[in-house]
Coordinates of C-alpha atoms and ligand atoms in Angstrom, one line a residue:
M1415 CA 31.1 26.0 2.6
N1416 CA 30.8 22.3 3.4
F1417 CA 31.3 19.4 1.0
L1418 CA 27.7 19.4 0.0
E1419 CA 27.3 23.1 -0.5
K1420 CA 30.4 23.1 -2.7
R1421 CA 28.9 20.3 -4.8
I1422 CA 25.6 22.2 -5.1
Q1423 CA 27.5 25.3 -6.2
Q1424 CA 29.5 23.4 -8.8
E1425 CA 26.8 21.2 -10.3
G1426 CA 23.3 22.4 -9.2
S1427 CA 21.2 24.7 -11.4
V1428 CA 18.3 26.8 -10.6
L1429 CA 15.0 26.3 -12.5
D1430 CA 11.9 28.5 -12.6
G1431 CA 9.7 28.3 -9.6
N1432 CA 12.5 28.2 -7.0
V1433 CA 13.5 24.7 -7.9
L1434 CA 17.1 23.5 -7.5
K1435 CA 18.1 20.8 -10.0
V1436 CA 20.7 18.4 -8.5
D1437 CA 20.1 15.4 -10.8
Q1438 CA 23.9 15.0 -11.3
F1439 CA 24.4 13.5 -7.9
L1440 CA 21.1 13.2 -5.9
T1441 CA 17.8 13.0 -7.6
H1442 CA 18.5 11.0 -10.8
Q1443 CA 22.2 10.0 -11.1
V1444 CA 23.4 9.2 -7.6
D1445 CA 27.0 9.8 -6.5
A1446 CA 27.4 6.9 -4.1
Q1447 CA 30.6 8.3 -2.5
L1448 CA 28.8 11.5 -1.8
M1449 CA 25.9 9.5 -0.3
Q1450 CA 28.3 7.6 1.9
K1451 CA 29.6 10.8 3.3
I1452 CA 26.1 12.2 3.8
G1453 CA 25.2 8.9 5.6
E1454 CA 28.2 9.3 7.8
E1455 CA 27.3 12.9 8.7
F1456 CA 23.7 12.0 9.7
A1457 CA 25.0 9.0 11.6
A1458 CA 27.5 11.2 13.5
K1459 CA 24.8 13.7 14.4
F1460 CA 22.3 11.0 15.6
Q1461 CA 24.7 8.4 16.9
A1462 CA 24.0 8.9 20.5
K1463 CA 20.2 8.8 20.1
N1464 CA 19.8 5.0 19.9
I1465 CA 18.2 5.0 16.5
T1466 CA 16.6 1.7 15.6
K1467 CA 15.2 2.4 12.1
V1468 CA 15.7 4.9 9.3
I1469 CA 12.6 5.8 7.3
T1470 CA 12.3 7.8 4.1
I1471 CA 10.0 8.1 1.1
E1472 CA 10.5 7.0 -2.5
A1473 CA 12.3 7.8 -4.7
S1474 CA 15.1 10.3 -4.1
G1475 CA 15.2 9.9 -0.3
I1476 CA 16.2 6.2 -0.6
A1477 CA 19.9 6.8 -1.5
P1478 CA 20.8 9.1 1.5
A1479 CA 18.6 6.9 3.8
V1480 CA 20.3 3.7 2.8
F1481 CA 23.8 5.1 3.5
T1482 CA 22.6 6.5 6.8
G1483 CA 21.2 3.1 7.8
L1484 CA 24.5 1.5 6.8
S1485 CA 26.5 3.9 9.0
L1486 CA 24.2 3.5 11.9
G1487 CA 23.8 -0.3 11.4
V1488 CA 20.0 -0.2 11.3
P1489 CA 17.4 -1.2 8.7
V1490 CA 15.9 1.4 6.3
I1491 CA 12.3 1.5 5.4
F1492 CA 11.0 3.6 2.4
A1493 CA 7.3 4.6 2.3
R1494 CA 5.7 3.8 -1.0
K1495 CA 3.6 6.2 -3.0
Q1496 CA 1.8 3.4 -4.7
K1497 CA 0.7 0.1 -3.2
S1498 CA 2.9 -2.8 -4.2
V1499 CA 1.2 -6.0 -5.3
T1500 CA 3.2 -7.8 -2.7
M1501 CA 1.9 -5.6 0.1
E1502 CA -0.6 -7.9 1.7
D1503 CA 0.1 -7.0 5.3
E1504 CA -1.7 -4.4 7.3
L1505 CA -0.6 -1.0 6.0
L1506 CA 0.0 2.3 7.8
C1507 CA -1.2 5.0 5.4
T1508 CA -1.3 8.8 5.3
E1509 CA -2.0 11.5 2.7
V1510 CA 0.9 13.8 1.6
Y1511 CA 0.2 16.9 -0.4
S1512 CA 3.1 18.2 -2.6
Y1513 CA 2.9 22.0 -3.1
T1514 CA 5.7 21.6 -5.6
K1515 CA 4.0 19.0 -7.7
K1516 CA 0.4 19.9 -6.8
V1517 CA -0.6 16.3 -6.2
T1518 CA -1.7 14.3 -3.1
S1519 CA -0.3 10.8 -2.7
T1520 CA -1.3 8.2 -0.2
V1521 CA 1.9 7.0 1.2
S1522 CA 2.2 3.7 3.1
I1523 CA 4.5 1.3 4.9
S1524 CA 3.7 -2.2 6.2
S1525 CA 2.9 -2.1 9.9
K1526 CA 5.2 -5.1 10.5
F1527 CA 8.3 -2.9 10.1
L1528 CA 7.6 -0.3 12.8
T1529 CA 6.8 -1.1 16.4
P1530 CA 6.3 1.1 19.5
T1531 CA 9.9 0.3 20.6
D1532 CA 11.4 1.9 17.5
N1533 CA 13.4 5.2 17.7
V1534 CA 13.1 6.5 14.1
L1535 CA 15.3 8.8 12.1
V1536 CA 13.5 10.3 9.2
I1537 CA 15.7 11.1 6.2
D1538 CA 14.7 13.0 3.0
D1539 CA 16.5 14.6 0.1
F1540 CA 14.6 17.9 0.1
L1541 CA 12.8 19.9 2.7
A1542 CA 10.5 22.5 1.2
N1543 CA 7.1 22.7 2.8
G1544 CA 7.6 19.8 5.2
Q1545 CA 4.7 17.7 4.1
A1546 CA 6.7 14.6 3.2
A1547 CA 8.6 14.6 6.6
L1548 CA 5.3 15.3 8.4
G1549 CA 3.6 12.5 6.6
L1550 CA 6.4 10.1 7.5
S1551 CA 6.2 11.2 11.2
E1552 CA 2.5 10.5 11.1
L1553 CA 3.2 6.9 9.9
C1554 CA 5.6 6.5 12.8
Q1555 CA 3.0 7.9 15.2
K1556 CA 0.4 5.4 13.9
A1557 CA 2.8 2.6 14.7
G1558 CA 3.4 4.0 18.2
A1559 CA 7.1 4.6 17.3
T1560 CA 9.1 7.7 18.3
V1561 CA 10.5 10.1 15.8
T1562 CA 13.9 11.0 17.3
G1563 CA 15.1 13.2 14.5
I1564 CA 14.8 14.4 11.0
G1565 CA 17.8 14.6 8.7
I1566 CA 17.5 16.6 5.4
V1567 CA 20.1 16.7 2.6
I1568 CA 19.0 20.0 1.1
E1569 CA 16.7 22.4 3.0
K1570 CA 15.1 25.3 1.2
S1571 CA 15.1 27.6 4.2
F1572 CA 13.0 30.2 2.5
Q1573 CA 10.0 27.8 2.5
S1574 CA 8.0 26.9 5.6
G1575 CA 9.1 23.3 6.2
R1576 CA 11.6 23.7 9.0
E1577 CA 9.3 26.0 10.9
L1578 CA 6.4 23.6 10.6
L1579 CA 8.5 20.6 11.8
E1580 CA 10.1 22.5 14.7
K1581 CA 6.7 23.8 15.8
A1582 CA 5.6 20.1 15.9
G1583 CA 8.6 19.5 18.2
F1584 CA 11.0 17.7 15.9
D1585 CA 14.8 18.0 15.9
V1586 CA 15.7 19.0 12.2
Y1587 CA 19.2 18.7 11.0
S1588 CA 20.0 19.8 7.4
L1589 CA 23.3 19.4 5.7
A1590 CA 22.8 22.3 3.3
R1591 CA 20.5 25.2 4.0
I1592 CA 19.5 27.4 1.1
A1593 CA 18.6 31.0 1.9
S1594 CA 17.6 32.0 -1.6
L1595 CA 17.5 30.8 -5.2
E1596 CA 16.7 34.2 -6.6
N1597 CA 18.3 35.4 -9.9
Q1598 CA 19.4 31.9 -10.7
Q1599 CA 21.9 32.1 -7.8
V1600 CA 22.2 29.6 -4.9
Q1601 CA 22.7 31.5 -1.6
F1602 CA 23.4 29.4 1.5
L1603 CA 22.5 30.4 5.1
T1604 CA 25.8 31.2 6.8
E1605 CA 24.5 30.4 10.3
K1606 CA 23.4 26.7 10.8
Ligands
G4P190 P1 7.7 19.0 1.1 O1 7.7 17.5 1.1 O2 8.8 19.6 1.9 O3 6.4 19.6 1.5 O4 8.0 19.5 -0.3 P2 7.1 19.6 -1.6 O5 5.9 18.9 -1.4 O6 7.1 21.0 -2.0 O7 8.1 18.8 -2.6 C1 7.6 17.6 -3.1 C2 8.6 16.9 -4.0 O8 9.4 17.9 -4.7 C3 9.6 16.1 -3.3 O9 9.9 15.0 -4.1 C4 10.8 17.0 -3.1 O10 12.0 16.2 -2.9 C5 10.8 17.7 -4.4 N1 11.4 19.1 -4.3 C6 11.0 20.1 -3.6 N2 11.8 21.2 -3.9 C7 12.7 20.8 -4.8 C8 13.8 21.4 -5.5 O11 14.0 22.6 -5.3 N3 14.5 20.6 -6.3 C9 14.2 19.3 -6.5 N4 15.0 18.6 -7.3 N5 13.2 18.7 -5.9 C10 12.4 19.4 -5.1 P3 9.0 13.8 -4.2 O12 7.6 14.1 -4.6 O13 9.1 13.1 -2.9 O14 9.5 12.9 -5.3 P4 10.8 12.2 -5.7 O15 11.4 13.2 -6.7 O16 11.7 12.0 -4.5 O17 10.4 10.9 -6.3

């Protein structure tokens, strides 16, 4: 088990509907030291890829994305689910449907932060059905930027997200891959 899998075993809990609660260190209270290590792991994996921007979506993607940006020495952009009053620039927008929350959000970023010369690393906290990562990659496409990789903190491998993203041609790297949450037990994939 790696450092993250150990932490999930120690502090995660399984809720109804195949949901893993990790609010002790990732989705509500944030363990900054753990995020730093996560950022270093993503940076090590994508170091050679000439990444120029890290992109994520609010809220829980921000912490791992910021530490990844710190390790790579590049800016971090988070897509917003609601338009900010200060967003006066031209916006890149796309719709993201959440199967988990059963809501569609219009996510946006200002077009001034992404250009056709950008090599983007997409970071997110969870990969379930892949809609958030796909939406972020659409925003990059609209800007003419290249998505060079997708880094996920916790992948629910029993859901369809990885397959969808790989079929679309993306390089997906997950730090913890969960094979099953059945019977309130977290089972990890042994093969990565
Ligand atoms: P997808 O993006 O891979 O398609 O996933 P899905 O729509 O099913 O999930 C939407 C939201 O639910 C995401 O948060 C995702 O992080 C979260 N999520 C999915 N599965 C789990 C889980 O097992 N545990 C936890 N804690 N979260 C899960 P979001 O809408 O982007 O919101 P936010 O919480 O980051 O603000």
